[in-house]
Short mmCIF file of C-alpha atoms in Angstrom, two decimals:
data_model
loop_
_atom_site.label_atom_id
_atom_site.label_comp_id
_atom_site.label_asym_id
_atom_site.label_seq_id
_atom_site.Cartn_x
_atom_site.Cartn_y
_atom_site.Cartn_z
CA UNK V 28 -11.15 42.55 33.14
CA UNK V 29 -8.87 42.29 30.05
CA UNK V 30 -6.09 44.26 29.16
CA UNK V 31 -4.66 45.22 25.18
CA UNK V 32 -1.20 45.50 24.12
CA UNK V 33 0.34 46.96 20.93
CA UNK V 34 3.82 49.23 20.75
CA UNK V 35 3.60 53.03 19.99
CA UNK V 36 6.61 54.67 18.35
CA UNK V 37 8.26 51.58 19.67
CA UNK V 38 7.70 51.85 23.38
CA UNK V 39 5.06 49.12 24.92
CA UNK V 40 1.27 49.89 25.69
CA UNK V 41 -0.63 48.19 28.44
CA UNK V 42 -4.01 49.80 28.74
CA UNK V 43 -6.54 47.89 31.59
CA UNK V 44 -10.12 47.52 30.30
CA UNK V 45 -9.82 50.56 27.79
CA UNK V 46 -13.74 51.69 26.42
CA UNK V 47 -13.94 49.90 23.40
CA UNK V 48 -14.82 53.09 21.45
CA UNK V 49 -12.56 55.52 21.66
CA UNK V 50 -10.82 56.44 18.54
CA UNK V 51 -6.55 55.95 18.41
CA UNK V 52 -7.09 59.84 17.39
CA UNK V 53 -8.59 60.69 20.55
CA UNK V 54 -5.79 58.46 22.74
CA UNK V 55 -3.20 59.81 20.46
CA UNK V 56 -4.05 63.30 21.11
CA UNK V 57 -5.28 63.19 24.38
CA UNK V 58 -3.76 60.82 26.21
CA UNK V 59 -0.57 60.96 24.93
CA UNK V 60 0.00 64.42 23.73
CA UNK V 61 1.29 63.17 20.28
CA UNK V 62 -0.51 65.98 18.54
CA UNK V 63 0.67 65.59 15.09
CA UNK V 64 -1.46 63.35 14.20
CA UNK V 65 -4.71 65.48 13.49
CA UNK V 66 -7.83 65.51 13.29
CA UNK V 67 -9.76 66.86 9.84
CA UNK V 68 -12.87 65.17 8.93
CA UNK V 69 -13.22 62.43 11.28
CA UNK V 70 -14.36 60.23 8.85
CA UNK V 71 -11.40 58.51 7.21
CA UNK V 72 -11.69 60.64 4.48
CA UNK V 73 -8.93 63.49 4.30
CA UNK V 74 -6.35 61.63 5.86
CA UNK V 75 -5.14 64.10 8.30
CA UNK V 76 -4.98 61.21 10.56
CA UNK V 77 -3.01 58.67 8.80
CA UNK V 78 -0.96 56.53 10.72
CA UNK V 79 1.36 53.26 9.61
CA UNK V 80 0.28 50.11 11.58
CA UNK V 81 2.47 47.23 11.17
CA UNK V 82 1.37 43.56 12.36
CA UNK V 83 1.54 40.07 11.49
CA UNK V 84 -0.33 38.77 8.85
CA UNK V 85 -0.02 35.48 7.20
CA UNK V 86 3.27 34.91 8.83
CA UNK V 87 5.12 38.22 8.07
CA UNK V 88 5.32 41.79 9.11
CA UNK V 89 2.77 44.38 6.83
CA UNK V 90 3.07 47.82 7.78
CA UNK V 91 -0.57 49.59 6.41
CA UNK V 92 -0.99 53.34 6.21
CA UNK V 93 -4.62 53.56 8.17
CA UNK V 94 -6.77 56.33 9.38
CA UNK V 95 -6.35 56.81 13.21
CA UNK V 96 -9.89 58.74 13.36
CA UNK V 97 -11.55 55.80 12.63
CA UNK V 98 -9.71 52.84 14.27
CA UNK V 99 -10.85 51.68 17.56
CA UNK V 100 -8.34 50.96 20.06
CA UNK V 101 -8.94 47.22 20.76
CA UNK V 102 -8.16 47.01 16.82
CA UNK V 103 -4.37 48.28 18.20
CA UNK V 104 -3.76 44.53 20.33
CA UNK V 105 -0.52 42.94 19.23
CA UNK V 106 0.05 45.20 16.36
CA UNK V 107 2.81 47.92 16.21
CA UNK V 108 1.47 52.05 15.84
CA UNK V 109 4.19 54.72 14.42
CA UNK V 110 3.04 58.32 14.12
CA UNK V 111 4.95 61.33 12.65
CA UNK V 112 6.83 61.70 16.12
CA UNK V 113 7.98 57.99 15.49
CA UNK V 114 9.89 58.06 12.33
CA UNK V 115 12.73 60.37 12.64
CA UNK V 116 16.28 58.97 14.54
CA UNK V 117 17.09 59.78 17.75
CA UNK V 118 19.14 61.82 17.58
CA UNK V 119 16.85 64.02 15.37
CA UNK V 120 18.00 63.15 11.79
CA UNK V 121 14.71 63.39 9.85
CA UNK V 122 13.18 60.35 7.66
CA UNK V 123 13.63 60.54 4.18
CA UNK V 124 10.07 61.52 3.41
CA UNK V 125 9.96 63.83 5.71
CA UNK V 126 13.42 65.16 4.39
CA UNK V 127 11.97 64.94 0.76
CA UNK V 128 8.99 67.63 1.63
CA UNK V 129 11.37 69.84 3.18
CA UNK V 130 13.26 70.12 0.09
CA UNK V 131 10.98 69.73 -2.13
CA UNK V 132 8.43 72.45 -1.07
CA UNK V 133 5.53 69.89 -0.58
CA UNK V 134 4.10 71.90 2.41
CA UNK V 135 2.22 74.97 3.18
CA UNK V 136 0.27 75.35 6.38
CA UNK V 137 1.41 72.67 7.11
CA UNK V 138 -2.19 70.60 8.88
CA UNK V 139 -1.66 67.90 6.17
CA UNK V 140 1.45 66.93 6.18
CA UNK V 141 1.89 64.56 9.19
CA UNK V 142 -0.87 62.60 7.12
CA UNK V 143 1.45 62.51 3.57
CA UNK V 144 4.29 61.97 6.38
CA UNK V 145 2.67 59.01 7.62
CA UNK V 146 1.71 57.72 3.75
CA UNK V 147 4.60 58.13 2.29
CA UNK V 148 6.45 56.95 5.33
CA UNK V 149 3.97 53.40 4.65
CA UNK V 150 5.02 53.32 1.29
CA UNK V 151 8.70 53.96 1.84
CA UNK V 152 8.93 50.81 4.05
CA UNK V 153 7.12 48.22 1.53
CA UNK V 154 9.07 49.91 -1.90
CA UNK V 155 5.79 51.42 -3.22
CA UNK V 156 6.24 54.26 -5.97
CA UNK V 157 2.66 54.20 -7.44
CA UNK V 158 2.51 57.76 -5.28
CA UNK V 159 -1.19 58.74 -7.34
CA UNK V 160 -2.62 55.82 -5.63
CA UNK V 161 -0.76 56.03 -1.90
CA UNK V 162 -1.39 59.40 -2.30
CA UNK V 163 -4.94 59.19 -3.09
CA UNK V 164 -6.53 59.20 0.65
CA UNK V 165 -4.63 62.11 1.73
CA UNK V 166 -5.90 65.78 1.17
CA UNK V 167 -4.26 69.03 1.40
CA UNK V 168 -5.86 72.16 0.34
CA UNK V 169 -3.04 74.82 -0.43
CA UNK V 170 -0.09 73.45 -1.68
CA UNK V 171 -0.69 71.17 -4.61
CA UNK V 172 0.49 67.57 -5.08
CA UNK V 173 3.04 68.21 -8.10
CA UNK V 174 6.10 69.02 -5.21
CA UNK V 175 4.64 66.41 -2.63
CA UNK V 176 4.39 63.35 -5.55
CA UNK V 177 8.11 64.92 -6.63
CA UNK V 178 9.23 64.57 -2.75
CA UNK V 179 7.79 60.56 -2.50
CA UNK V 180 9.82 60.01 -5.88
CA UNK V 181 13.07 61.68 -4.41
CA UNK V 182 12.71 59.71 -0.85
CA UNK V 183 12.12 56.67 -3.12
CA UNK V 184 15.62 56.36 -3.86
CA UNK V 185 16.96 56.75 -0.64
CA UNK V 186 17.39 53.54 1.40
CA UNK V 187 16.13 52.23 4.95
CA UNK V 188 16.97 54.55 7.65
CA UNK V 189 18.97 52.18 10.31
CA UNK V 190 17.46 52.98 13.18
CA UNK V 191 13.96 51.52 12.25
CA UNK V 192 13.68 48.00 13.20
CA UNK V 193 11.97 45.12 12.68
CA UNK V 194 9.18 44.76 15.36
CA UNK V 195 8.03 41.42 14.51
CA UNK V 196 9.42 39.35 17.51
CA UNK V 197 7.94 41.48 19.77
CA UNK V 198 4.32 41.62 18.31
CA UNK V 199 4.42 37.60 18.10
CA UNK V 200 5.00 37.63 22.28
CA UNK V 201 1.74 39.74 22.60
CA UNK V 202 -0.69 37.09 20.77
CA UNK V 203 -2.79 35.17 23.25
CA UNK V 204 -6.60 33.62 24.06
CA UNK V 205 -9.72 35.67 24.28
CA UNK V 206 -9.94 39.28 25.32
CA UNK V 207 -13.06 40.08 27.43
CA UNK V 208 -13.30 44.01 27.93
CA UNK V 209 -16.20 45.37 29.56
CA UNK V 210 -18.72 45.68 26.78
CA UNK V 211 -16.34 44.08 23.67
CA UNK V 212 -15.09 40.80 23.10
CA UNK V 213 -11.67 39.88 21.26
CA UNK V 214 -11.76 36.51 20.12
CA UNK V 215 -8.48 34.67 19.48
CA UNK V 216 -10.59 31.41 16.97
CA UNK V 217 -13.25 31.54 14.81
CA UNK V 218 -14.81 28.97 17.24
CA UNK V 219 -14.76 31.50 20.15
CA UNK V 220 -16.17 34.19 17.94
CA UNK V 221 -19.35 31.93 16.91
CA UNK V 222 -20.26 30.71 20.15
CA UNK V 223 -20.36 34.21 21.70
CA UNK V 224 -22.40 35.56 18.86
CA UNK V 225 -24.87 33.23 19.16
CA UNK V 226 -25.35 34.22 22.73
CA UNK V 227 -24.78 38.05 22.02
CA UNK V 228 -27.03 38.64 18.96
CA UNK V 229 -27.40 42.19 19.46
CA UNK V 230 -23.81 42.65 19.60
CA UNK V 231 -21.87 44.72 17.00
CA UNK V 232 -19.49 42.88 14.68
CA UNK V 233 -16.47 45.20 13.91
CA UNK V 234 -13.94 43.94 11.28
CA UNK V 235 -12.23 47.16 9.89
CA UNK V 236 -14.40 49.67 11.41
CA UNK V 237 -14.37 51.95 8.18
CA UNK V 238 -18.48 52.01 8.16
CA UNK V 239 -18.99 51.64 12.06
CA UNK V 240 -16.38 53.60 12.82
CA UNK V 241 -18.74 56.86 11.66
CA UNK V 242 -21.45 55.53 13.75
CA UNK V 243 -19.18 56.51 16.67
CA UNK V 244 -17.50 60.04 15.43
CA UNK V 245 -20.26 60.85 13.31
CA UNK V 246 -23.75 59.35 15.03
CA UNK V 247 -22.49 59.03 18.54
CA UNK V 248 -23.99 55.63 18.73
CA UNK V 249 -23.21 53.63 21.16
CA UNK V 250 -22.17 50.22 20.05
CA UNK V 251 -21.99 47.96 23.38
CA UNK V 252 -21.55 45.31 23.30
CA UNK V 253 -19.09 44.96 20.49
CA UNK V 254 -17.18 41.88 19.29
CA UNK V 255 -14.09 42.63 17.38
CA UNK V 256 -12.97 40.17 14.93
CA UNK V 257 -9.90 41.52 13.10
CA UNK V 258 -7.89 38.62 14.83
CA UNK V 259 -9.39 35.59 13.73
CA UNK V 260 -7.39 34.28 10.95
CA UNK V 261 -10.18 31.68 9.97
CA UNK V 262 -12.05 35.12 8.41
CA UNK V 263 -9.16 35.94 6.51
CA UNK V 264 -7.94 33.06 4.02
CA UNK V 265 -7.75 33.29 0.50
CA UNK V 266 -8.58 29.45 -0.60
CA UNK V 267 -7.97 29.26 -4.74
CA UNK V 268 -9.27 25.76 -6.48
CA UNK V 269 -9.50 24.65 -9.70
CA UNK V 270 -13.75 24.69 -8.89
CA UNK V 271 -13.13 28.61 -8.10
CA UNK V 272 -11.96 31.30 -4.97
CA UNK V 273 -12.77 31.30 -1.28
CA UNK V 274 -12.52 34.36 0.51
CA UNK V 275 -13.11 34.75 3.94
CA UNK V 276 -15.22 37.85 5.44
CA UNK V 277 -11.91 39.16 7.02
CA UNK V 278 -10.17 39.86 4.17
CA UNK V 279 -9.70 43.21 3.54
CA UNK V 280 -10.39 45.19 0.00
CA UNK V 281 -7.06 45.08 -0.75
CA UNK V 282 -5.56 41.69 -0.24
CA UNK V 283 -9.03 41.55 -2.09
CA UNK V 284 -7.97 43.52 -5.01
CA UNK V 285 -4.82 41.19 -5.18
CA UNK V 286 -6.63 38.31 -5.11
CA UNK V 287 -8.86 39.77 -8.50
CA UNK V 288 -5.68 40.93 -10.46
CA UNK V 289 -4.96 37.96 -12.27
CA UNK V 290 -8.55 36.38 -12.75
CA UNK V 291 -11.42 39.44 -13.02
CA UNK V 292 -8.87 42.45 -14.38
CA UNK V 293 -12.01 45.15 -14.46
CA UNK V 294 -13.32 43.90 -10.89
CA UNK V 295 -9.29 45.13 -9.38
CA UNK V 296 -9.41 47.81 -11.31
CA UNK V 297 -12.69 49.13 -9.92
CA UNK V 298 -11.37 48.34 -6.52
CA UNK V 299 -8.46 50.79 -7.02
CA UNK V 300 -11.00 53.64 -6.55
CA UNK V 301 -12.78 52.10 -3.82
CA UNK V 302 -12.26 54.58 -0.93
CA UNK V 303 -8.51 55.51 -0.22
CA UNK V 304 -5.55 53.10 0.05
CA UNK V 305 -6.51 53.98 4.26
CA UNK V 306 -9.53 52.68 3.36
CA UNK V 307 -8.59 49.14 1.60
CA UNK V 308 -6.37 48.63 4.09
CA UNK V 309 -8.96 48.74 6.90
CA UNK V 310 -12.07 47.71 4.89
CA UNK V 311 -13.11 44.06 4.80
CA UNK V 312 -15.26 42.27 2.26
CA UNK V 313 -17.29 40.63 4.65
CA UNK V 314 -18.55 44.15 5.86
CA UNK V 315 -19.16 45.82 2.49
CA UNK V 316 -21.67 43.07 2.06
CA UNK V 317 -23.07 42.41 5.33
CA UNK V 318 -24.11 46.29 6.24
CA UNK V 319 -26.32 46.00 3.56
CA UNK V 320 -25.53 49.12 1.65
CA UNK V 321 -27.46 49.22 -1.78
CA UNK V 322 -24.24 51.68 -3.30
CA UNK V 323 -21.76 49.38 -2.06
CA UNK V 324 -19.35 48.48 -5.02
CA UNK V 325 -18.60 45.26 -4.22
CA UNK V 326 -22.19 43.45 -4.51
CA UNK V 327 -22.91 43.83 -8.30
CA UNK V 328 -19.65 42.68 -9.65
CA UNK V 329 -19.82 39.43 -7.10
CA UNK V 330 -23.76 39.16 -8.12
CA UNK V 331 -22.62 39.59 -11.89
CA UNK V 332 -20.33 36.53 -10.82
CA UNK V 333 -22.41 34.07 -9.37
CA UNK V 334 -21.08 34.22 -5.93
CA UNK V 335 -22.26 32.24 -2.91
CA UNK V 336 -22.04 33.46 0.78
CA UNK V 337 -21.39 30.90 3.49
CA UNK V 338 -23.34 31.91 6.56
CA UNK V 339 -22.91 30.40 9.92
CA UNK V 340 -24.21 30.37 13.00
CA UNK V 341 -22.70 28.46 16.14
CA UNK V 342 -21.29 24.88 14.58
CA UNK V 343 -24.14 25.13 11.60
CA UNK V 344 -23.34 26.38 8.04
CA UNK V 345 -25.64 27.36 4.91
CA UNK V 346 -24.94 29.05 1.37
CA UNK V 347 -26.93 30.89 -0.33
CA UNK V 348 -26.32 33.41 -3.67
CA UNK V 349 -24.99 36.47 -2.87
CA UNK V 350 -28.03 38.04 -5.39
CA UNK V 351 -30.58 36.33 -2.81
CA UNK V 352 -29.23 37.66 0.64
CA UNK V 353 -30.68 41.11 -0.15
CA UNK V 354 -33.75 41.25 1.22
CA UNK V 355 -34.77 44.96 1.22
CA UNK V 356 -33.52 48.06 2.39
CA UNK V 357 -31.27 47.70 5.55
CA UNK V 358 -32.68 43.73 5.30
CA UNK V 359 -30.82 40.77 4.53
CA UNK V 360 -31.33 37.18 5.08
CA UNK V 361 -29.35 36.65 8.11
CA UNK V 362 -31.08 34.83 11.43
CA UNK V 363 -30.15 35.99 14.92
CA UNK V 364 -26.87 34.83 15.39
CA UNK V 365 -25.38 34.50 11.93
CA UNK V 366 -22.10 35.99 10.40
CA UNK V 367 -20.96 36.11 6.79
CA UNK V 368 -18.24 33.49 7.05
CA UNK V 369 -16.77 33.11 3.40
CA UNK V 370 -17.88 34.21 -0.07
CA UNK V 371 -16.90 31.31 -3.23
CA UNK V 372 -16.74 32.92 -6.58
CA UNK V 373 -17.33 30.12 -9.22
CA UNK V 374 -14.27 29.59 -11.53
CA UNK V 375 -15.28 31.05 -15.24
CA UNK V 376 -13.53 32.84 -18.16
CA UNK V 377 -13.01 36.61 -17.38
CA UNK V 378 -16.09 38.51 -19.12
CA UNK V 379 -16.71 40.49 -16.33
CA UNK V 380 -16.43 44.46 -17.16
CA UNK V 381 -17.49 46.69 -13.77
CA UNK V 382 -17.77 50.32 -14.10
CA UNK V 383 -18.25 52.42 -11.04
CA UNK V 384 -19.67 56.25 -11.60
CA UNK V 385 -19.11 58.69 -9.44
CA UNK V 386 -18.38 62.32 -9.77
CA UNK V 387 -14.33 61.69 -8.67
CA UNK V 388 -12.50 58.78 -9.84
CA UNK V 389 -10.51 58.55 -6.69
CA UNK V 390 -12.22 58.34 -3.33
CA UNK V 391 -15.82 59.05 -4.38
CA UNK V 392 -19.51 56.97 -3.59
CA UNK V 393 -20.89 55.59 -6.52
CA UNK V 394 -23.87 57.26 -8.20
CA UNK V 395 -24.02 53.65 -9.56
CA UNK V 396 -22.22 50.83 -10.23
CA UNK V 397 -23.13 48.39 -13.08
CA UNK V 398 -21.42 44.72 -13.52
CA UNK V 399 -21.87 42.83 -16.90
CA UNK V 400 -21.15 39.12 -17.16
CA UNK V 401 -21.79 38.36 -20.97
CA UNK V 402 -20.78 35.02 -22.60
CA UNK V 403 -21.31 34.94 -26.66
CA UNK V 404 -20.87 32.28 -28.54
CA UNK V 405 -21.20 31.81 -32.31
CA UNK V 406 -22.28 35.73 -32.36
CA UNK V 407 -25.25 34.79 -29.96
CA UNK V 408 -25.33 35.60 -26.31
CA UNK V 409 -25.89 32.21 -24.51
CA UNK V 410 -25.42 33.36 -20.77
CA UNK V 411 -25.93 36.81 -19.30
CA UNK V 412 -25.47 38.15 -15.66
CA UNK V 413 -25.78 42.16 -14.95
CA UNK V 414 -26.39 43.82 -11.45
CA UNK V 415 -26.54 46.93 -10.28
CA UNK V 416 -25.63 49.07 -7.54
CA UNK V 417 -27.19 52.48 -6.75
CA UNK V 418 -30.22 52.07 -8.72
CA UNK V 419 -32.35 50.57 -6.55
CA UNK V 420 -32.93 49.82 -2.44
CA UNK V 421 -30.40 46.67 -2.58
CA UNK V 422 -27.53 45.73 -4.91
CA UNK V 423 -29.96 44.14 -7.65
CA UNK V 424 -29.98 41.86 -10.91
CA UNK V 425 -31.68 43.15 -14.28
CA UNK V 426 -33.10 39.83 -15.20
CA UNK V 427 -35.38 41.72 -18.16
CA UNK V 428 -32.44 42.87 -19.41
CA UNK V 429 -30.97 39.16 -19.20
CA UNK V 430 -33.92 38.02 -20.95
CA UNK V 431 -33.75 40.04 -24.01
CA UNK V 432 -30.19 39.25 -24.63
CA UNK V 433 -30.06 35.50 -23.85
CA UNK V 434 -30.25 33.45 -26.98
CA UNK V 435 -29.88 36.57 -29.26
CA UNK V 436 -27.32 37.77 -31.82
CA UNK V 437 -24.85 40.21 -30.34
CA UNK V 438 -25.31 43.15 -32.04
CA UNK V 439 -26.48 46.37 -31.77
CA UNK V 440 -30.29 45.58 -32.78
CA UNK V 441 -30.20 43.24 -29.34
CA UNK V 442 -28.34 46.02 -27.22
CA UNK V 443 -31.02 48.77 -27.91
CA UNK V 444 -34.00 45.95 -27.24
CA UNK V 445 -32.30 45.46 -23.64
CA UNK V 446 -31.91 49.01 -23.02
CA UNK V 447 -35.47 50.03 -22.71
CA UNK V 448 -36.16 46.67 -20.04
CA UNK V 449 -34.17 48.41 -17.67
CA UNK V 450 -36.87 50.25 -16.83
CA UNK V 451 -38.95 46.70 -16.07
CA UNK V 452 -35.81 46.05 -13.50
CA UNK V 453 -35.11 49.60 -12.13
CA UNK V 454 -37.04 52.33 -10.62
CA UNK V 455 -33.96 54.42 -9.51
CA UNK V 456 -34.32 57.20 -6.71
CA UNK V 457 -33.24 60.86 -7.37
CA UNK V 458 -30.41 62.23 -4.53
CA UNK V 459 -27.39 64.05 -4.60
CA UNK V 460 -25.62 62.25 -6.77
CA UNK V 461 -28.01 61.84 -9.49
CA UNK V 462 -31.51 61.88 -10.64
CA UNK V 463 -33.53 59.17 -11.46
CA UNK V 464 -33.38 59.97 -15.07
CA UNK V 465 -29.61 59.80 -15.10
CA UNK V 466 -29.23 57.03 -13.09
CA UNK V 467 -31.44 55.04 -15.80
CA UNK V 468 -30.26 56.42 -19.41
CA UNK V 469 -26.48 56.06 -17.35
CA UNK V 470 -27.05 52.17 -16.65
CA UNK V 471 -28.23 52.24 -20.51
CA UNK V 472 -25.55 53.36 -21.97
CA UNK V 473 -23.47 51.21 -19.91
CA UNK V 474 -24.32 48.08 -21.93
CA UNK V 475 -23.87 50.10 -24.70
CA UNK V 476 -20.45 50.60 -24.03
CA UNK V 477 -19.55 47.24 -23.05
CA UNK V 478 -21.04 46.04 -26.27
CA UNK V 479 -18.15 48.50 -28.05
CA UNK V 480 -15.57 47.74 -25.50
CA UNK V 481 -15.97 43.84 -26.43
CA UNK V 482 -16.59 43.72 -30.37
CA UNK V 483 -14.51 46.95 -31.70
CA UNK V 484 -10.58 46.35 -31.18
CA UNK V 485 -9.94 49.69 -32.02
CA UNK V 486 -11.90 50.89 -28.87
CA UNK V 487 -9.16 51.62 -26.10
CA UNK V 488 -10.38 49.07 -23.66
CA UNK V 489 -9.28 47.15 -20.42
CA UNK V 490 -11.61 44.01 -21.52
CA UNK V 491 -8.61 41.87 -22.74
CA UNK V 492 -10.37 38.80 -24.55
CA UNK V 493 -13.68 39.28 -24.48
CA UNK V 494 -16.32 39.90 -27.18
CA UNK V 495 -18.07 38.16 -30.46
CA UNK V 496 -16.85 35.62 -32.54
#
């Protein structure tokens, strides 16, 4: 059978035919003995576990911070794994971050603080200082962030230790063909990857694991066989063209979130909160769509923009609108066979506002998650576009909303007529994070508020350009 290679702390790791499910936690911990990384919620949540991956992408070395709880190992092959043993010199001169804490104060009882280590350690190496954001996936209970975000400023300004080097040379010798482990597949092309779906059907895709990973820790499900596509660069280009963007299913929320900065400002922003920086890293968009979820965040604001999935299966190709490939609940218009390949979003003007509600703004499911795609011209409203997460079984349109504001005068006589057809659109379900009632009157006063946002300048907004003549 087929072997994986990737270098921990900087010493090589051969494992022979490995089980394709165990968690890096688990073979850090237990096979190892390199117990500081730990284990909190198991989930990818509290970031206990965090641990900086580096590997090749586009041609140069990216070191991610990533939750080990949730990160299967064959995700590991050719990459480069440091944990809080793996940062300080050898001679036992601590890392600037971890110097930083001392001083600072920024620990208590200490269980969190390999996982701010491990983040701040992440962020050190690629000059990040936005420390609320790296910060954001990591939890600690008892001794407060102000001395920890005061210890990633002070380790800011301290340079490169000398005695970490660059790995890249060594993680370019360990590419290669096709892995076949006994229940998983590693395909090396695109190509590969198709042909063996089509014969494996039942097989589970894994791209960053951040959703199946819980099926694992959380459902103990067992998810033979399992194809694991996190090498196949043909999933994760980022094609921009005068007719619009290409992104392939590989590419993770936040290259993603890059990719939206400069063209759809609200659609980045919203991505900010989306899970933990762990999370992004790890996450791809191809899975947010294809598992279906009818709260993921990334559906309404790609509905709201007209965008197209590419779908293949073997050699053979089709598109259809992202807004059609929800079927129903936990069913969407995928044959046997079939993989997201690509989403296209359609070049347009940037009218797009998102707004994701949840009861955190950092790290927090969506109660819902409402996308509006308004064009006005001449003071009436000649194209509209608004979905909806959370509010009903899939990620859904509100064409009686659309209805009443298409060819109408933008104003707020027009707003109030579409609120009340949201009801004709939206029979929202009552849970934990919201009722039915607030779900509705919430979506309501949502296009409220981006009528405000786009026609008052004196409203504090992050539409930039939008609104009435």
């Amino acid at each position: 059978m087929g072997q994986i290679r990737f270098l921990l702390n900087g010493i090589d790791v051969v494992l022979d035919n490995p089980n394709p499910t165990e968690t890096l936690l688990d073979f850090l911990r237990e096979n190892r003995k390199l117990t500081g990384t730990k284990e909190g919620c198991n989930e990818g949540d509290c970031g206990a576990c965090t641990v900086s991956i580096a590997a090749i992408e586009q041609g140069r070395l990216i070191h991610r911070a990533l939750n080990a709880c949730i990160l299967f190992l064959p995700q590991l092959h050719g990459k480069s794994v440091r944990t809080v043993e793996g940062i300080s010199a050898p001679d036992g001169r601590l890392h600037p971050v971890q110097q930083a804490l001392v001083e600072y104060h920024g620990s208590q009882c200490g269980f969190c603080t390999p996982g701010f280590v491990m983040s701040m350690y992440t962020a050190h190496r690629d000059g990040r200082q936005d420390f609320d954001d790296v910060l954001a996936g990591n939890l600690c209970r008892c001794t407060g962030y102000a001395p920890i975000i005061r210890a990633a400023e002070a380790a800011a300004q301290q340079p490169q230790p000398d005695w970490l080097t660059d790995e890249g040379d060594r993680l370019a010798a360990m590419a290669g063909g096709d892995i076949t482990l006994d229940g998983a597949f590693l395909p090396a092309t695109l190509d590969s990857f198709a042909d063996w779906y089509v014969e494996n059907p039942d097989a589970t895709i894994v791209g960053g694991a951040t959703d199946v990973g819980l099926w694992v820790t959380k459902l103990m499900r067992n998810l033979l066989p399992t194809v694991f596509i996190h090498r196949l660069e043909g999933l994760q280009q980022i094609e921009i063209t005068e007719s619009g963007i290409r992104i392939g299913a590989g590419v993770t929320i936040a290259r993603m979130r890059g990719a939206m900065v400069d063209r759809y400002a609200d659609f980045a922003e919203m991505l900010r909160r989306y899970g933990s920086v762990q999370v992004r890293n790890s996450a791809t968009i191809g899975g947010n769509i294809a598992n279906g979820s009818p709260i993921g965040d990334t559906p309404p604001p790609l509905i709201a923009l007209g965008a197209v999935l590419t779908l293949r299966r073997g050699s053979e190709r089709r598109e259809v609108l992202l807004e059609d490939f929800f079927i129903s609940y936990g069913k969407q218009d995928r044959q046997a066979g079939e993989f997201v390949e690509s989403l296209f979003i359609p070049a347009q003007p940037d009218t797009l506002a998102v707004y994701k509600i949840s009861k955190r703004f950092d790290q927090d499911i969506s109660a819902l998650c409402g996308a509006f795609n308004i064009t006005v011209e001449g003071g009436n409203v000649i194209a509209a576009c608004i979905a909806f997460g959370g509010m009903a079984a899939t990620p859904q349109r509100a064409p009686h909303v659309e209805e009443v504001l298409i060819g109408q005068p933008w104003n707020e006589t027009t707003i109030e007529a579409a609120c009340t057809a949201f009801a004709q659109d939206y029979t929202p379900i009552k849970d934990v994070r919201g009722s039915a009632e607030y779900r509705l009157r919430t979506a309501q006063n949502l296009l409220r508020r981006y009528f405000h946002e786009s026609t008052n300048p004196l409203i504090e907004t992050r539409i930039v350009g939008r609104g009435a003549a």
